[in-house]
PDB file of C-alpha atoms in Angstrom:
ATOM      1  CA  MET W  32     -62.802 -29.480  40.834  1.00 73.00           C
ATOM      2  CA  ASP W  33     -63.958 -32.616  39.179  1.00 86.00           C
ATOM      3  CA  ARG W  34     -61.630 -35.240  37.786  1.00 87.00           C
ATOM      4  CA  ARG W  35     -62.118 -34.224  34.134  1.00 87.00           C
ATOM      5  CA  ARG W  36     -61.143 -30.594  34.730  1.00 91.00           C
ATOM      6  CA  LEU W  37     -58.148 -31.676  36.737  1.00 92.00           C
ATOM      7  CA  LYS W  38     -56.883 -33.659  33.718  1.00 92.00           C
ATOM      8  CA  PHE W  39     -57.137 -30.606  31.452  1.00 91.00           C
ATOM      9  CA  VAL W  40     -55.429 -28.367  33.997  1.00 94.00           C
ATOM     10  CA  LEU W  41     -52.570 -30.827  34.438  1.00 94.00           C
ATOM     11  CA  LEU W  42     -52.242 -31.347  30.676  1.00 95.00           C
ATOM     12  CA  GLY W  43     -52.245 -27.601  30.017  1.00 95.00           C
ATOM     13  CA  THR W  44     -49.693 -26.992  32.737  1.00 96.00           C
ATOM     14  CA  GLY W  45     -47.456 -29.706  31.274  1.00 96.00           C
ATOM     15  CA  VAL W  46     -47.663 -28.264  27.748  1.00 96.00           C
ATOM     16  CA  ALA W  47     -46.940 -24.727  29.006  1.00 96.00           C
ATOM     17  CA  ALA W  48     -43.988 -25.924  31.104  1.00 96.00           C
ATOM     18  CA  THR W  49     -42.561 -27.820  28.131  1.00 95.00           C
ATOM     19  CA  MET W  50     -42.835 -24.745  25.896  1.00 95.00           C
ATOM     20  CA  ILE W  51     -41.145 -22.529  28.468  1.00 94.00           C
ATOM     21  CA  PHE W  52     -38.375 -25.096  28.918  1.00 92.00           C
ATOM     22  CA  LEU W  53     -37.733 -25.278  25.145  1.00 89.00           C
ATOM     23  CA  ILE W  54     -37.633 -21.483  24.832  1.00 86.00           C
ATOM     24  CA  VAL W  55     -35.197 -21.140  27.730  1.00 86.00           C
ATOM     25  CA  VAL W  56     -32.948 -23.866  26.306  1.00 83.00           C
ATOM     26  CA  ALA W  57     -33.002 -22.263  22.833  1.00 78.00           C
ATOM     27  CA  ILE W  58     -32.084 -18.835  24.207  1.00 76.00           C
ATOM     28  CA  ALA W  59     -29.415 -20.116  26.578  1.00 76.00           C
ATOM     29  CA  LYS W  60     -27.655 -22.225  23.938  1.00 71.00           C
ATOM     30  CA  PRO W  61     -24.747 -20.378  22.248  1.00 64.00           C
ATOM     31  CA  GLY W  62     -26.023 -19.332  18.848  1.00 58.00           C
ATOM     32  CA  GLY W  63     -29.491 -20.535  19.754  1.00 63.00           C
ATOM     33  CA  ALA W  64     -31.135 -17.175  19.310  1.00 65.00           C
ATOM     34  CA  VAL W  65     -29.783 -15.597  16.163  1.00 62.00           C
ATOM     35  CA  TYR W  66     -30.656 -12.105  15.017  1.00 67.00           C
ATOM     36  CA  TYR W  67     -31.739 -11.497  11.451  1.00 78.00           C
ATOM     37  CA  LYS W  68     -30.582  -8.248   9.878  1.00 85.00           C
ATOM     38  CA  THR W  69     -30.029  -6.762   6.468  1.00 87.00           C
ATOM     39  CA  VAL W  70     -26.508  -5.791   5.420  1.00 88.00           C
ATOM     40  CA  GLY W  71     -27.224  -2.118   6.131  1.00 86.00           C
ATOM     41  CA  GLU W  72     -28.630  -2.848   9.570  1.00 85.00           C
ATOM     42  CA  TYR W  73     -25.709  -5.126  10.392  1.00 85.00           C
ATOM     43  CA  LEU W  74     -23.133  -2.518   9.379  1.00 86.00           C
ATOM     44  CA  ALA W  75     -24.976   0.327  11.120  1.00 84.00           C
ATOM     45  CA  GLU W  76     -24.809  -1.388  14.494  1.00 78.00           C
ATOM     46  CA  PRO W  77     -21.486  -2.806  15.610  1.00 64.00           C
ATOM     47  CA  ALA W  78     -21.619  -6.568  15.694  1.00 59.00           C
ATOM     48  CA  GLY W  79     -21.506  -8.049  19.136  1.00 68.00           C
ATOM     49  CA  LYS W  80     -20.432 -11.470  20.162  1.00 70.00           C
ATOM     50  CA  GLY W  81     -22.359 -14.432  18.920  1.00 73.00           C
ATOM     51  CA  ASN W  82     -23.857 -15.480  15.640  1.00 79.00           C
ATOM     52  CA  PHE W  83     -25.964 -13.327  13.384  1.00 84.00           C
ATOM     53  CA  ARG W  84     -28.059 -13.903  10.310  1.00 88.00           C
ATOM     54  CA  VAL W  85     -27.555 -11.360   7.582  1.00 91.00           C
ATOM     55  CA  ASN W  86     -29.706 -11.015   4.490  1.00 91.00           C
ATOM     56  CA  GLY W  87     -28.479  -9.439   1.269  1.00 91.00           C
ATOM     57  CA  LYS W  88     -27.767  -9.923  -2.412  1.00 91.00           C
ATOM     58  CA  VAL W  89     -24.638 -11.414  -3.953  1.00 91.00           C
ATOM     59  CA  LEU W  90     -22.630  -8.721  -5.728  1.00 91.00           C
ATOM     60  CA  GLU W  91     -22.286  -9.623  -9.388  1.00 90.00           C
ATOM     61  CA  GLY W  92     -18.837 -10.981 -10.281  1.00 92.00           C
ATOM     62  CA  SER W  93     -17.712 -11.343  -6.670  1.00 92.00           C
ATOM     63  CA  ILE W  94     -18.096 -15.117  -6.293  1.00 93.00           C
ATOM     64  CA  ARG W  95     -14.765 -16.959  -5.942  1.00 93.00           C
ATOM     65  CA  ARG W  96     -15.027 -20.739  -5.667  1.00 92.00           C
ATOM     66  CA  LEU W  97     -12.015 -22.698  -4.492  1.00 87.00           C
ATOM     67  CA  PRO W  98     -11.047 -25.923  -6.273  1.00 86.00           C
ATOM     68  CA  THR W  99     -12.290 -28.045  -3.371  1.00 85.00           C
ATOM     69  CA  GLY W 100     -15.836 -27.222  -4.466  1.00 83.00           C
ATOM     70  CA  GLN W 101     -16.999 -26.618  -0.934  1.00 89.00           C
ATOM     71  CA  GLU W 102     -15.388 -23.267  -0.220  1.00 93.00           C
ATOM     72  CA  VAL W 103     -16.572 -19.979  -1.584  1.00 93.00           C
ATOM     73  CA  SER W 104     -16.018 -16.313  -0.889  1.00 94.00           C
ATOM     74  CA  PHE W 105     -18.202 -13.509  -2.140  1.00 94.00           C
ATOM     75  CA  THR W 106     -19.411 -10.026  -1.407  1.00 93.00           C
ATOM     76  CA  MET W 107     -22.979  -9.337  -0.414  1.00 93.00           C
ATOM     77  CA  HIS W 108     -24.725  -5.994  -0.317  1.00 92.00           C
ATOM     78  CA  ASP W 109     -27.964  -4.498   0.737  1.00 87.00           C
ATOM     79  CA  GLY W 110     -30.432  -4.692  -2.119  1.00 79.00           C
ATOM     80  CA  THR W 111     -31.118  -0.961  -1.920  1.00 78.00           C
ATOM     81  CA  ASN W 112     -27.629   0.368  -1.230  1.00 76.00           C
ATOM     82  CA  ALA W 113     -24.754  -1.279  -3.078  1.00 75.00           C
ATOM     83  CA  SER W 114     -22.175   0.818  -1.209  1.00 82.00           C
ATOM     84  CA  GLN W 115     -22.699  -1.165   1.998  1.00 88.00           C
ATOM     85  CA  VAL W 116     -21.003  -4.509   1.502  1.00 92.00           C
ATOM     86  CA  ILE W 117     -19.843  -7.454   3.557  1.00 92.00           C
ATOM     87  CA  ARG W 118     -17.152  -9.861   2.432  1.00 95.00           C
ATOM     88  CA  VAL W 119     -18.252 -13.444   3.234  1.00 94.00           C
ATOM     89  CA  GLU W 120     -16.375 -16.748   3.400  1.00 95.00           C
ATOM     90  CA  TYR W 121     -18.233 -20.041   3.578  1.00 95.00           C
ATOM     91  CA  ARG W 122     -17.203 -23.689   3.777  1.00 94.00           C
ATOM     92  CA  GLY W 123     -19.791 -26.357   3.182  1.00 92.00           C
ATOM     93  CA  ILE W 124     -22.287 -27.518   0.625  1.00 91.00           C
ATOM     94  CA  ILE W 125     -23.022 -24.671  -1.764  1.00 90.00           C
ATOM     95  CA  PRO W 126     -26.670 -24.490  -2.892  1.00 89.00           C
ATOM     96  CA  ASP W 127     -27.380 -24.761  -6.627  1.00 86.00           C
ATOM     97  CA  THR W 128     -29.296 -21.501  -6.502  1.00 86.00           C
ATOM     98  CA  PHE W 129     -26.227 -19.609  -5.268  1.00 89.00           C
ATOM     99  CA  VAL W 130     -25.401 -17.330  -8.219  1.00 88.00           C
ATOM    100  CA  ASP W 131     -24.707 -13.668  -8.905  1.00 89.00           C
ATOM    101  CA  LYS W 132     -27.498 -11.326  -7.749  1.00 87.00           C
ATOM    102  CA  ALA W 133     -29.145 -14.091  -5.712  1.00 88.00           C
ATOM    103  CA  ASP W 134     -30.817 -13.277  -2.419  1.00 89.00           C
ATOM    104  CA  VAL W 135     -28.817 -14.959   0.326  1.00 92.00           C
ATOM    105  CA  VAL W 136     -28.981 -15.367   4.064  1.00 92.00           C
ATOM    106  CA  VAL W 137     -25.733 -16.150   5.849  1.00 93.00           C
ATOM    107  CA  GLU W 138     -25.354 -17.146   9.462  1.00 90.00           C
ATOM    108  CA  GLY W 139     -22.088 -16.754  11.289  1.00 90.00           C
ATOM    109  CA  ARG W 140     -19.858 -14.152  12.847  1.00 88.00           C
ATOM    110  CA  MET W 141     -17.552 -11.339  11.837  1.00 88.00           C
ATOM    111  CA  ARG W 142     -13.821 -11.862  12.203  1.00 88.00           C
ATOM    112  CA  PRO W 143     -11.632  -8.985  13.429  1.00 87.00           C
ATOM    113  CA  ASP W 144     -10.366  -8.466   9.872  1.00 90.00           C
ATOM    114  CA  GLY W 145     -13.904  -7.614   8.707  1.00 87.00           C
ATOM    115  CA  VAL W 146     -14.674 -10.863   6.897  1.00 92.00           C
ATOM    116  CA  PHE W 147     -17.941 -12.539   7.802  1.00 92.00           C
ATOM    117  CA  VAL W 148     -17.370 -16.273   8.291  1.00 93.00           C
ATOM    118  CA  ALA W 149     -20.597 -18.081   7.541  1.00 93.00           C
ATOM    119  CA  SER W 150     -21.518 -21.437   8.963  1.00 93.00           C
ATOM    120  CA  THR W 151     -24.785 -21.522   7.024  1.00 92.00           C
ATOM    121  CA  LEU W 152     -25.528 -20.285   3.514  1.00 92.00           C
ATOM    122  CA  LEU W 153     -29.088 -20.090   2.245  1.00 91.00           C
ATOM    123  CA  ALA W 154     -29.765 -18.923  -1.293  1.00 88.00           C
ATOM    124  CA  LYS W 155     -32.962 -18.415  -3.183  1.00 80.00           C
ATOM    125  CA  CYS W 156     -33.789 -17.588  -6.738  1.00 69.00           C
ATOM    126  CA  PRO W 157     -36.688 -15.133  -6.760  1.00 62.00           C
ATOM    127  CA  SER W 158     -37.190 -15.466 -10.503  1.00 59.00           C
ATOM    128  CA  LYS W 159     -37.747 -19.202 -10.266  1.00 56.00           C
ATOM    129  CA  TYR W 160     -41.412 -18.855  -9.460  1.00 59.00           C
ATOM    130  CA  GLU W 161     -42.159 -15.690 -11.390  1.00 61.00           C
ATOM    131  CA  SER W 162     -42.937 -15.284 -15.054  1.00 63.00           C
ATOM    132  CA  ALA W 163     -40.539 -13.133 -17.049  1.00 61.00           C
ATOM    133  CA  ASP W 164     -43.083 -10.562 -18.212  1.00 66.00           C
ATOM    134  CA  GLY W 165     -46.319 -11.532 -16.528  1.00 57.00           C
ATOM    135  CA  GLN W 166     -47.839 -12.891 -19.749  1.00 54.00           C
ATOM    136  CA  LYS W 167     -47.246 -16.539 -18.893  1.00 52.00           C
ATOM    137  CA  ALA W 168     -49.556 -16.235 -15.921  1.00 49.00           C
ATOM    138  CA  ALA W 169     -52.255 -14.728 -18.137  1.00 51.00           C
ATOM    139  CA  GLN W 170     -51.885 -17.553 -20.687  1.00 53.00           C
ATOM    140  CA  GLY W 171     -52.497 -20.184 -18.028  1.00 50.00           C
ATOM    141  CA  ALA W 172     -55.793 -18.580 -16.963  1.00 46.00           C
TER     142      ALA W 172
END
């Protein structure tokens, strides 16, 4: 093997070893590998130990903000089945897009009393980038 090929083999081996190391560290870290489920999927399978990510919609009228401004509790449901709900409590910076009917992703764990305690709250507003009736897009063309 010539010297040039040896460099590429050593470089490739180093990159592969680094990637494997990062994957192992991410999986071994508590909460490093977090599952992503919908509300229905999360309720269908009993929650194990560790953190989970759950995706759902905020139930209209369920948001309760505490006076501190950084604590909120709400109910989220599966977008297709409003009978499956999870009560969520979150402490931290609340995104501006967190409103009724917003799509949210929460990361955390379920307490024994059935309340999901979120350490991360992500909210998005799907209507923000969509026209109301589709005519605005046609006007721009």
